[in-house]
Short mmCIF file of C-alpha atoms in Angstrom, two decimals:
data_model
loop_
_atom_site.label_atom_id
_atom_site.label_comp_id
_atom_site.label_asym_id
_atom_site.label_seq_id
_atom_site.Cartn_x
_atom_site.Cartn_y
_atom_site.Cartn_z
CA MET I 15 29.33 156.40 125.79
CA ARG I 16 25.90 157.98 126.27
CA LEU I 17 23.21 159.79 124.26
CA THR I 18 21.02 162.66 125.14
CA ALA I 19 17.39 162.99 124.15
CA LYS I 20 18.20 166.09 122.16
CA GLN I 21 20.99 164.22 120.29
CA VAL I 22 18.58 161.36 119.46
CA THR I 23 16.06 163.81 118.10
CA ALA I 24 18.70 165.83 116.13
CA LEU I 25 20.25 162.62 114.59
CA LEU I 26 16.93 161.17 113.49
CA GLU I 27 15.77 164.49 112.08
CA ASP I 28 19.04 165.01 110.18
CA GLN I 29 18.50 161.68 108.34
CA GLN I 30 14.77 162.44 107.80
CA LEU I 31 13.80 159.36 109.81
CA LEU I 32 11.84 161.07 112.62
CA ILE I 33 8.11 161.15 112.38
CA GLN I 34 7.48 162.23 115.96
CA GLY I 35 9.56 162.70 119.04
CA PRO I 36 9.04 163.42 122.79
CA ALA I 37 9.64 166.81 124.29
CA ILE I 38 12.06 165.58 127.04
CA ASP I 39 15.50 166.44 128.31
CA CYS I 40 17.32 163.30 129.62
CA ASP I 41 20.40 161.14 129.07
CA PHE I 42 20.65 157.48 128.16
CA ASP I 43 23.54 155.32 129.50
CA LEU I 44 23.03 152.42 127.04
CA LEU I 45 21.54 151.92 123.57
CA HIS I 46 20.43 148.43 122.50
CA TYR I 47 18.06 146.47 120.41
CA ASP I 48 18.27 143.13 122.28
CA SER I 49 15.84 142.79 125.26
CA ARG I 50 18.37 140.35 126.84
CA GLN I 51 21.04 143.08 127.01
CA VAL I 52 18.98 145.77 128.49
CA GLN I 53 20.61 147.54 131.56
CA GLU I 54 19.50 150.47 133.59
CA ASN I 55 18.60 153.63 131.67
CA THR I 56 18.52 152.13 128.19
CA LEU I 57 17.23 153.65 124.96
CA PHE I 58 15.75 150.59 123.14
CA VAL I 59 15.39 150.32 119.42
CA ALA I 60 12.47 148.10 118.58
CA LYS I 61 13.63 146.81 115.18
CA GLY I 62 12.29 144.08 112.92
CA ALA I 63 9.40 141.96 114.06
CA PHE I 64 9.37 143.41 117.49
CA LYS I 65 6.45 142.66 119.80
CA LYS I 66 5.52 144.54 122.95
CA ALA I 67 5.63 141.22 124.89
CA TYR I 68 9.46 141.16 124.26
CA LEU I 69 9.87 143.77 126.97
CA ASP I 70 7.57 142.21 129.54
CA GLY I 71 9.41 141.81 132.81
CA VAL I 72 12.44 143.71 131.40
CA SER I 73 13.47 146.65 133.56
CA GLY I 74 15.78 149.53 132.65
CA VAL I 75 14.20 150.74 129.40
CA THR I 76 13.68 154.43 129.71
CA GLY I 77 13.23 155.33 126.09
CA LEU I 78 11.87 153.74 122.85
CA VAL I 79 12.66 154.10 119.13
CA ALA I 80 10.11 152.26 117.04
CA SER I 81 8.15 152.40 113.84
CA GLN I 82 4.77 152.17 115.58
CA ASP I 83 3.32 153.21 118.95
CA PHE I 84 3.07 150.06 121.10
CA GLY I 85 1.16 152.03 123.85
CA MET I 86 4.10 151.77 126.23
CA ASP I 87 4.49 154.36 128.98
CA LEU I 88 7.97 155.45 127.64
CA PRO I 89 9.20 158.50 125.80
CA LEU I 90 8.81 157.42 122.07
CA TRP I 91 10.68 158.39 118.98
CA LEU I 92 8.53 157.25 116.12
CA VAL I 93 10.66 156.57 113.07
CA SER I 94 10.14 155.55 109.38
CA ASP I 95 12.94 152.86 109.48
CA THR I 96 14.20 151.37 112.69
CA GLN I 97 17.15 149.60 110.99
CA LYS I 98 18.48 152.92 109.73
CA ALA I 99 17.70 154.56 113.08
CA LEU I 100 19.76 151.85 114.79
CA ALA I 101 22.75 152.32 112.52
CA ILE I 102 22.64 156.21 112.91
CA LEU I 103 22.21 155.96 116.70
CA SER I 104 24.89 153.30 117.14
CA ALA I 105 27.48 155.35 115.30
CA ALA I 106 26.92 158.30 117.62
CA PHE I 107 26.62 156.10 120.84
CA PHE I 108 30.08 154.55 120.10
CA ASP I 109 31.50 158.06 119.28
CA TYR I 110 31.95 157.50 115.48
CA PRO I 111 34.83 154.90 115.54
CA ASP I 112 34.64 154.59 111.76
CA ARG I 113 36.03 158.10 111.50
CA LYS I 114 39.10 157.00 113.38
CA LEU I 115 39.92 154.08 111.19
CA TRP I 116 41.09 153.69 107.53
CA ILE I 117 38.48 151.27 106.13
CA GLY I 118 38.89 149.00 103.11
CA ALA I 119 35.91 146.91 102.11
CA PHE I 120 35.28 143.97 99.65
CA THR I 121 32.14 142.83 98.02
CA GLY I 122 31.46 140.08 95.50
CA THR I 123 29.66 136.66 95.15
CA LYS I 124 32.93 134.80 95.77
CA GLY I 125 36.30 135.65 97.22
CA LYS I 126 35.40 138.38 99.71
CA THR I 127 36.83 136.38 102.73
CA THR I 128 39.92 135.36 100.82
CA ALA I 129 40.64 139.02 99.54
CA ALA I 130 39.89 140.38 102.99
CA TYR I 131 42.39 138.05 104.64
CA PHE I 132 45.03 138.88 102.06
CA ALA I 133 44.50 142.62 102.61
CA TYR I 134 44.47 142.19 106.42
CA THR I 135 47.66 140.14 106.45
CA ILE I 136 49.51 142.60 104.36
CA LEU I 137 48.31 145.65 106.29
CA LYS I 138 48.96 143.96 109.69
CA GLU I 139 52.55 143.74 108.46
CA ALA I 140 52.49 147.32 107.19
CA THR I 141 50.92 148.82 110.30
CA ASN I 142 52.91 146.72 112.79
CA GLY I 143 49.90 144.95 113.94
CA LYS I 144 47.43 147.74 114.07
CA THR I 145 44.83 146.31 111.58
CA ALA I 146 41.49 144.92 112.42
CA LEU I 147 39.42 142.44 110.36
CA PHE I 148 35.69 141.92 110.01
CA SER I 149 35.12 138.68 107.95
CA THR I 150 32.68 135.85 107.42
CA VAL I 151 35.08 133.71 109.42
CA ASP I 152 36.52 135.93 112.14
CA ARG I 153 36.13 139.30 113.71
CA ILE I 154 39.60 140.53 114.94
CA VAL I 155 39.66 143.78 116.87
CA GLY I 156 43.20 143.78 118.36
CA PRO I 157 46.51 141.91 118.63
CA LYS I 158 45.68 139.45 121.47
CA PRO I 159 44.02 135.99 121.24
CA GLU I 160 41.00 137.30 123.20
CA ASP I 161 40.49 139.96 120.63
CA LYS I 162 39.49 137.37 118.00
CA LYS I 163 36.02 135.75 117.77
CA LYS I 164 34.11 133.68 115.25
CA SER I 165 31.65 135.72 113.16
CA ASP I 166 28.03 134.87 112.98
CA LEU I 167 27.30 137.09 109.92
CA THR I 168 29.47 138.30 107.07
CA THR I 169 28.59 141.86 107.96
CA PRO I 170 27.15 142.11 111.53
CA GLU I 171 24.27 144.16 112.80
CA SER I 172 25.03 147.91 112.81
CA TYR I 173 25.21 148.07 116.56
CA GLU I 174 27.75 145.15 116.72
CA LEU I 175 29.61 146.70 113.86
CA TYR I 176 30.15 150.03 115.61
CA LYS I 177 30.66 148.37 118.90
CA ASP I 178 33.51 146.32 117.52
CA MET I 179 35.01 149.26 115.65
CA ALA I 180 35.09 151.11 119.00
CA ARG I 181 36.83 148.17 120.55
CA ALA I 182 39.32 148.09 117.79
CA VAL I 183 40.02 151.86 118.18
CA ALA I 184 40.52 151.36 121.91
CA LYS I 185 42.97 148.70 121.31
CA GLY I 186 45.15 150.96 119.12
CA MET I 187 43.97 149.77 115.65
CA THR I 188 44.34 152.37 112.85
CA HIS I 189 43.09 150.21 109.91
CA LEU I 190 40.17 147.90 109.28
CA VAL I 191 39.54 145.45 106.42
CA MET I 192 35.94 144.16 106.16
CA GLU I 193 33.65 142.28 103.97
CA VAL I 194 30.37 143.93 102.93
CA SER I 195 27.60 141.69 101.83
CA SER I 196 24.54 142.51 99.67
CA GLN I 197 22.45 141.53 102.80
CA ALA I 198 24.22 144.25 104.76
CA TYR I 199 22.74 146.91 102.48
CA LEU I 200 19.50 145.13 102.16
CA LYS I 201 18.98 145.12 105.89
CA ASN I 202 20.64 148.60 106.41
CA ARG I 203 23.33 147.18 108.57
CA VAL I 204 25.92 149.57 107.05
CA TYR I 205 23.54 152.56 106.57
CA GLY I 206 25.55 155.74 106.90
CA LEU I 207 28.96 154.02 106.72
CA SER I 208 31.57 155.12 104.44
CA TYR I 209 34.90 153.43 103.22
CA ASP I 210 38.32 154.72 102.09
CA VAL I 211 38.41 152.03 99.43
CA GLY I 212 35.75 149.65 98.19
CA ALA I 213 36.57 146.67 95.87
CA PHE I 214 34.02 144.79 93.72
CA LEU I 215 35.43 141.41 92.92
CA ASN I 216 32.73 139.60 90.95
CA ILE I 217 29.01 138.93 90.57
CA SER I 218 26.97 135.87 89.75
CA PRO I 219 23.38 134.81 90.70
CA ASP I 220 23.28 133.94 94.42
CA HIS I 221 21.21 134.87 97.59
CA ILE I 222 18.06 134.97 95.50
CA GLY I 223 15.05 133.56 97.20
CA PRO I 224 12.00 134.25 99.43
CA ASN I 225 14.13 135.23 102.39
CA GLU I 226 16.90 137.11 100.49
CA HIS I 227 16.95 139.14 97.19
CA PRO I 228 13.84 138.83 95.12
CA THR I 229 15.75 139.10 91.74
CA PHE I 230 19.32 139.25 90.42
CA ALA I 231 18.78 142.93 89.62
CA ASP I 232 18.01 143.58 93.22
CA TYR I 233 21.12 141.61 94.30
CA LEU I 234 23.42 143.59 91.89
CA ALA I 235 21.90 146.91 92.89
CA HIS I 236 22.67 146.17 96.57
CA LYS I 237 26.21 145.06 95.71
CA GLU I 238 26.84 148.32 93.79
CA MET I 239 25.96 150.35 96.94
CA LEU I 240 29.45 149.71 98.23
CA LEU I 241 30.76 151.77 95.20
CA ASP I 242 28.44 154.68 96.23
CA HIS I 243 29.94 155.00 99.68
CA SER I 244 33.64 154.50 98.99
CA ASP I 245 36.19 157.26 98.33
CA GLN I 246 38.13 155.18 95.90
CA VAL I 247 36.95 152.09 94.03
CA ILE I 248 38.55 148.96 92.48
CA LEU I 249 36.76 146.76 89.94
CA ASN I 250 37.67 143.40 88.41
CA ALA I 251 37.50 144.11 84.69
CA GLY I 252 37.07 140.35 84.03
CA MET I 253 33.85 139.79 85.92
CA ASP I 254 30.38 139.22 84.53
CA HIS I 255 28.31 142.42 84.12
CA TYR I 256 31.45 144.49 84.28
CA GLU I 257 30.23 147.16 81.82
CA THR I 258 27.16 147.83 83.95
CA ILE I 259 29.09 147.93 87.18
CA TYR I 260 31.86 150.15 85.66
CA GLN I 261 29.28 152.62 84.37
CA HIS I 262 27.69 152.76 87.85
CA ALA I 263 31.04 153.37 89.45
CA ALA I 264 32.24 156.02 86.84
CA ALA I 265 28.94 158.00 87.37
CA LYS I 266 30.18 158.77 90.87
CA HIS I 267 33.90 158.64 90.61
CA SER I 268 36.30 160.53 88.37
CA THR I 269 38.82 157.62 88.67
CA VAL I 270 37.86 154.00 88.62
CA LEU I 271 40.71 151.57 89.28
CA THR I 272 40.51 148.24 87.48
CA PHE I 273 42.40 144.98 87.20
CA ASN I 274 42.38 141.90 84.92
CA ARG I 275 44.32 138.84 84.08
CA LYS I 276 46.69 139.43 81.23
CA GLY I 277 45.13 138.35 77.99
CA ALA I 278 41.66 137.89 79.39
CA ALA I 279 38.65 139.31 77.61
CA SER I 280 36.81 142.38 78.98
CA GLN I 281 33.34 143.87 78.18
CA LEU I 282 35.14 147.15 77.65
CA PRO I 283 37.93 145.96 75.30
CA GLU I 284 39.02 149.55 74.40
CA GLN I 285 39.66 150.26 78.02
CA GLN I 286 43.15 149.50 79.44
CA PRO I 287 43.09 147.93 82.95
CA THR I 288 44.91 149.86 85.55
CA VAL I 289 46.69 146.61 86.77
CA LEU I 290 47.33 143.38 85.00
CA PHE I 291 48.35 140.12 86.57
CA HIS I 292 49.33 136.73 85.16
CA SER I 293 50.13 133.21 86.50
CA ASP I 294 53.72 132.11 86.71
CA LYS I 295 53.10 128.66 88.23
CA THR I 296 50.38 127.03 90.32
CA GLU I 297 50.96 123.94 92.45
CA LEU I 298 48.99 121.82 94.98
CA HIS I 299 50.03 124.08 97.97
CA ASP I 300 50.96 127.42 96.56
CA SER I 301 50.95 129.61 93.50
CA TYR I 302 53.24 132.21 91.89
CA PHE I 303 52.07 135.22 89.93
CA THR I 304 53.28 138.66 88.62
CA VAL I 305 51.55 141.93 88.76
CA SER I 306 52.20 145.03 86.57
CA ASP I 307 50.97 148.64 86.93
CA GLN I 308 49.78 149.67 83.39
CA CYS I 309 48.99 153.29 84.22
CA ALA I 310 52.07 154.29 86.36
CA LEU I 311 49.77 155.77 89.04
CA PRO I 312 51.94 156.97 92.06
CA ALA I 313 49.47 155.48 94.52
CA LEU I 314 50.04 152.04 93.02
CA SER I 315 53.73 152.37 92.29
CA LYS I 316 54.73 149.81 95.06
CA LEU I 317 52.72 146.85 93.88
CA ALA I 318 54.39 145.84 90.62
CA GLY I 319 56.47 142.66 90.89
CA SER I 320 56.29 138.86 91.44
CA TYR I 321 54.67 137.15 94.42
CA ARG I 322 54.31 133.73 95.96
CA LEU I 323 50.81 133.14 97.34
CA ASN I 324 50.56 130.75 100.25
CA LEU I 325 47.33 129.29 98.66
CA PRO I 326 46.93 127.03 95.56
CA GLY I 327 44.56 127.91 92.75
CA ASP I 328 45.15 130.58 90.10
CA PHE I 329 41.59 131.85 90.83
CA ASN I 330 42.94 133.17 94.11
CA GLU I 331 45.41 135.42 92.19
CA GLU I 332 42.71 137.90 91.15
CA ASN I 333 41.66 138.20 94.82
CA ALA I 334 45.35 138.74 95.70
CA THR I 335 45.65 141.47 92.99
CA ALA I 336 42.57 143.27 94.44
CA ALA I 337 44.16 143.14 97.84
CA LEU I 338 47.48 144.42 96.56
CA MET I 339 45.70 147.44 95.04
CA MET I 340 43.70 148.16 98.10
CA THR I 341 46.67 147.96 100.45
CA ALA I 342 48.82 150.10 98.13
CA LEU I 343 46.16 152.75 98.38
CA ALA I 344 46.53 152.40 102.17
CA GLY I 345 50.24 153.16 101.92
CA ALA I 346 51.62 149.57 102.25
CA LYS I 347 55.10 149.04 100.70
CA GLN I 348 56.07 146.00 98.60
CA ALA I 349 57.93 144.28 101.44
CA ALA I 350 54.78 144.05 103.44
CA MET I 351 52.84 142.89 100.45
CA LYS I 352 55.28 140.13 99.57
CA LYS I 353 55.54 138.92 103.20
CA GLY I 354 51.76 139.17 103.79
CA LEU I 355 50.86 136.95 100.72
CA ASP I 356 53.76 134.62 101.36
CA GLU I 357 52.50 133.90 105.07
CA VAL I 358 48.75 134.24 104.81
CA THR I 359 46.49 131.53 106.10
CA ILE I 360 42.72 131.58 105.92
CA PRO I 361 40.62 129.35 108.18
CA GLY I 362 38.71 126.84 106.05
CA ARG I 363 40.10 128.07 102.68
CA MET I 364 42.07 125.88 100.31
CA LEU I 365 43.41 123.63 103.19
CA SER I 366 45.02 120.66 101.56
CA LEU I 367 46.22 117.38 103.17
CA ALA I 368 47.90 114.34 101.54
CA LEU I 369 46.11 111.07 102.26
CA PRO I 370 48.34 108.03 101.99
CA ASP I 371 47.13 105.84 99.07
CA HIS I 372 43.99 107.99 98.79
CA GLY I 373 45.25 111.11 96.94
CA VAL I 374 44.95 114.54 98.28
CA ALA I 375 42.00 116.30 100.10
CA PHE I 376 41.18 119.94 99.77
CA VAL I 377 38.91 121.62 102.36
CA ASP I 378 37.25 124.81 101.30
CA TYR I 379 34.36 127.02 102.35
CA ALA I 380 33.12 127.11 98.70
CA HIS I 381 29.35 127.59 98.99
CA ASN I 382 28.03 129.14 95.82
CA TYR I 383 28.23 128.50 92.01
CA ALA I 384 31.21 130.69 91.30
CA SER I 385 33.42 129.50 94.07
CA LEU I 386 32.62 125.81 93.62
CA ASN I 387 33.11 126.06 89.86
CA ALA I 388 36.66 127.72 90.29
CA LEU I 389 37.62 125.19 92.93
CA LEU I 390 36.62 122.09 90.98
CA ALA I 391 38.16 123.42 87.80
CA PHE I 392 41.48 123.87 89.58
CA ALA I 393 41.08 120.34 91.06
CA LYS I 394 40.62 118.79 87.58
CA LYS I 395 43.74 120.53 86.38
CA GLN I 396 45.82 119.15 89.23
CA SER I 397 44.67 115.49 88.79
CA PRO I 398 44.21 114.79 85.03
CA GLU I 399 44.64 111.10 85.59
CA GLY I 400 42.52 110.78 88.72
CA GLU I 401 38.85 111.50 89.75
CA VAL I 402 37.54 114.64 91.41
CA ILE I 403 35.43 113.39 94.33
CA VAL I 404 33.22 115.94 95.93
CA VAL I 405 31.45 116.18 99.32
CA LEU I 406 28.95 118.79 99.71
CA GLY I 407 25.35 119.80 100.54
CA ALA I 408 23.40 123.07 100.45
CA PRO I 409 22.00 125.24 103.27
CA GLY I 410 18.29 125.09 104.08
CA ASN I 411 15.76 127.90 103.97
CA LYS I 412 18.04 130.17 101.90
CA GLY I 413 19.58 130.70 98.54
CA VAL I 414 17.54 127.91 96.95
CA SER I 415 19.09 128.63 93.49
CA ARG I 416 22.31 127.25 94.81
CA ARG I 417 21.07 123.72 94.59
CA LEU I 418 20.51 123.89 90.90
CA ASP I 419 23.84 125.82 90.45
CA PHE I 420 25.69 123.02 92.42
CA ALA I 421 24.20 120.48 90.10
CA LYS I 422 25.50 122.42 87.01
CA VAL I 423 29.05 122.50 88.48
CA LEU I 424 29.02 118.86 89.54
CA SER I 425 27.80 117.80 86.17
CA LYS I 426 30.62 119.60 84.46
CA GLN I 427 33.52 119.27 86.84
CA ALA I 428 33.18 116.29 89.14
CA ASP I 429 33.40 112.54 88.79
CA GLN I 430 31.86 111.42 92.11
CA VAL I 431 29.73 113.36 94.53
CA PHE I 432 28.81 112.40 98.17
CA LEU I 433 25.65 114.51 98.92
CA THR I 434 25.29 115.37 102.67
CA ALA I 435 24.07 117.84 105.21
CA ASP I 436 25.23 121.41 105.24
CA ASP I 437 23.33 123.75 107.61
CA PRO I 438 19.90 122.23 106.69
CA ALA I 439 18.08 124.59 109.09
CA PHE I 440 14.40 123.63 109.10
CA GLU I 441 14.55 121.56 106.03
CA LYS I 442 15.37 117.82 105.69
CA PRO I 443 18.88 117.40 104.27
CA GLU I 444 17.63 114.43 102.21
CA ASP I 445 15.15 116.75 100.50
CA ILE I 446 17.92 119.19 99.70
CA CYS I 447 20.27 116.52 98.36
CA GLN I 448 17.52 115.07 96.23
CA THR I 449 16.91 118.52 94.57
CA ILE I 450 20.53 118.73 93.78
CA ALA I 451 20.76 115.09 92.48
CA GLN I 452 17.64 115.55 90.23
CA ALA I 453 19.28 118.58 88.51
CA ILE I 454 22.48 116.66 87.68
CA THR I 455 22.75 116.17 83.88
CA ASN I 456 25.85 114.08 83.70
CA PRO I 457 24.91 110.34 83.60
CA LYS I 458 28.51 109.39 84.27
CA LEU I 459 28.64 111.24 87.55
CA GLY I 460 28.48 108.78 90.54
CA VAL I 461 26.05 110.09 93.11
CA HIS I 462 26.24 108.89 96.70
CA TYR I 463 24.01 109.82 99.67
CA GLN I 464 25.14 110.09 103.33
CA MET I 465 23.42 112.54 105.58
CA ASP I 466 25.90 112.23 108.36
CA ARG I 467 28.58 114.71 107.22
CA ILE I 468 31.41 113.05 109.00
CA GLU I 469 30.55 109.72 107.55
CA ALA I 470 30.16 111.22 104.06
CA ILE I 471 33.67 112.57 104.21
CA ARG I 472 35.06 109.23 105.45
CA GLU I 473 33.23 107.38 102.65
CA ALA I 474 34.64 109.81 100.01
CA ILE I 475 38.22 109.35 101.29
CA ALA I 476 37.72 105.55 101.41
CA PHE I 477 36.44 105.68 97.79
CA ALA I 478 39.51 107.75 96.64
CA GLY I 479 42.51 106.20 94.91
CA PRO I 480 46.20 107.35 94.98
CA LYS I 481 45.71 109.84 92.08
CA ASP I 482 42.27 111.26 93.11
CA LEU I 483 41.37 114.55 94.76
CA VAL I 484 38.74 114.75 97.34
CA VAL I 485 37.09 118.21 97.66
CA VAL I 486 35.23 118.86 100.88
CA ALA I 487 33.18 121.97 100.18
CA GLY I 488 30.92 124.29 102.28
CA LYS I 489 31.89 124.15 105.94
CA GLY I 490 35.63 124.60 106.15
CA GLU I 491 36.46 124.91 109.77
CA ASP I 492 33.00 125.91 110.87
CA LEU I 493 32.31 124.34 114.28
CA TYR I 494 28.51 124.28 114.06
CA GLN I 495 25.72 122.91 111.82
CA LYS I 496 22.50 124.99 111.80
CA ILE I 497 19.81 122.39 112.42
CA ASN I 498 16.09 123.21 113.34
CA GLY I 499 17.15 126.71 114.61
CA VAL I 500 19.96 125.34 116.74
CA ASP I 501 23.79 125.67 116.28
CA THR I 502 24.64 122.06 116.69
CA PRO I 503 28.36 121.41 117.55
CA TYR I 504 30.47 119.84 114.63
CA ILE I 505 34.03 119.32 114.63
CA GLY I 506 34.63 120.95 111.26
CA ASP I 507 35.52 119.51 107.79
CA PHE I 508 39.20 120.02 108.20
CA ALA I 509 39.22 118.18 111.56
CA VAL I 510 37.43 115.20 109.92
CA VAL I 511 39.93 115.03 107.13
CA LYS I 512 42.83 115.44 109.55
CA ASN I 513 41.58 112.49 111.64
CA CYS I 514 41.31 110.37 108.52
CA GLN I 515 44.89 111.26 107.52
CA LYS I 516 46.10 110.31 110.91
CA GLU I 517 44.34 106.94 110.85
CA LEU I 518 45.60 106.32 107.31
CA LYS I 519 49.25 106.96 108.40
CA GLU I 520 48.75 104.59 111.38
CA GLY I 521 46.92 101.95 109.23
CA LYS I 522 43.73 102.22 111.34
CA PHE I 523 41.43 103.84 108.83
CA THR I 524 38.07 102.16 108.46
CA ARG I 525 34.88 103.38 107.02
#
């Protein structure tokens, strides 16, 4: 892996990013954007809020790509956009690993991780283990335990993205399933990347704030970019803003594949969905549903049938249907589809534990309006005689609209809420919780405060009776809390509930 000066100039010129380049002939042994990772003979991309001081005392940089002249005695490629430049140069430096993989991608406000795990598990079975996964939870580049690591972003920086694709290719992977966030397009992390199949699951207001998308229109526009860069596209015909999204997709694709729940309304009622699904049975620990191919397309001929899904909640069936369609397009057969959905497990998603004399607990990563609303609606159906007791907070310094959204859901779907810390960042968790509480409109909803998240979960479980459901939302199995710029160790919501279950069984549980 190396780049020549001539390659750098040609690549940047091809994308109309180059403003001015040096007249030199040399090679670079490393490309990077992090001064801590610089080695000998590195081409350095000065992206974002870069300052000249960041390279003080750093040896090994022999070329610079930047959007301004910092007055450094280095060959300089002056570019109009360093994020785009990094993506283009990273793809070349790692020898275009994306071209050696079949890539399926999911976007949506909720369900990206769930759908990605469904598709990954199916394709892992179909390809005999040769499928990689880039998700919010995990990045898996090979078959061994050391090939799996926790993700820090839903869609990583372009350099890390191509680096991990190259690792996957080197380990024999032939397929990749990934999540693509609106932020990935906003920050140009996936600039220049194309997908074999792109699936748009749903859209609702989220990630709107000073540090994210300025408006919902901007959020939607960046979500739709996945459709522009996919060879085949799949849309949920039951989602909000479907007509707008469908028209955007149809303008670029002669065929747009769609799915919907049988009998559900659509914004384009005259249009027959490509695939329909309906629930057969949903229980506390799994669900059963049936899928039918309405258009008899050869590429989807293997997906029609009945399935058991190793997750509760009928809202997960639409994610599973999208995954079935995507994997069918990748060539998966029904045996792999059935086995994949029957065995799938997702860290931090719909994990349930029975609590002796204290009902059942669900631990889920639900962290926006749509996912929390679906989760609590399911919980209410499962326990009509009991209460729905929720433990949650909201992240600090991002997505401030979520706080009001959470209040709406809680007012409608919950009986008790224990407000607590959830990645407060540089804000006080008490202030975040007060914002949520002040927007709650249901006077019958019991509101409790406990900023220690472990104690909040314990208090909620102690409060619960035999017929109640305790829903712990937001962190899943995440082992850190983001506090004042530091990833502070945390045992994870599931581990807290598991410890409570053990204590209850042993008669040792105390608040």
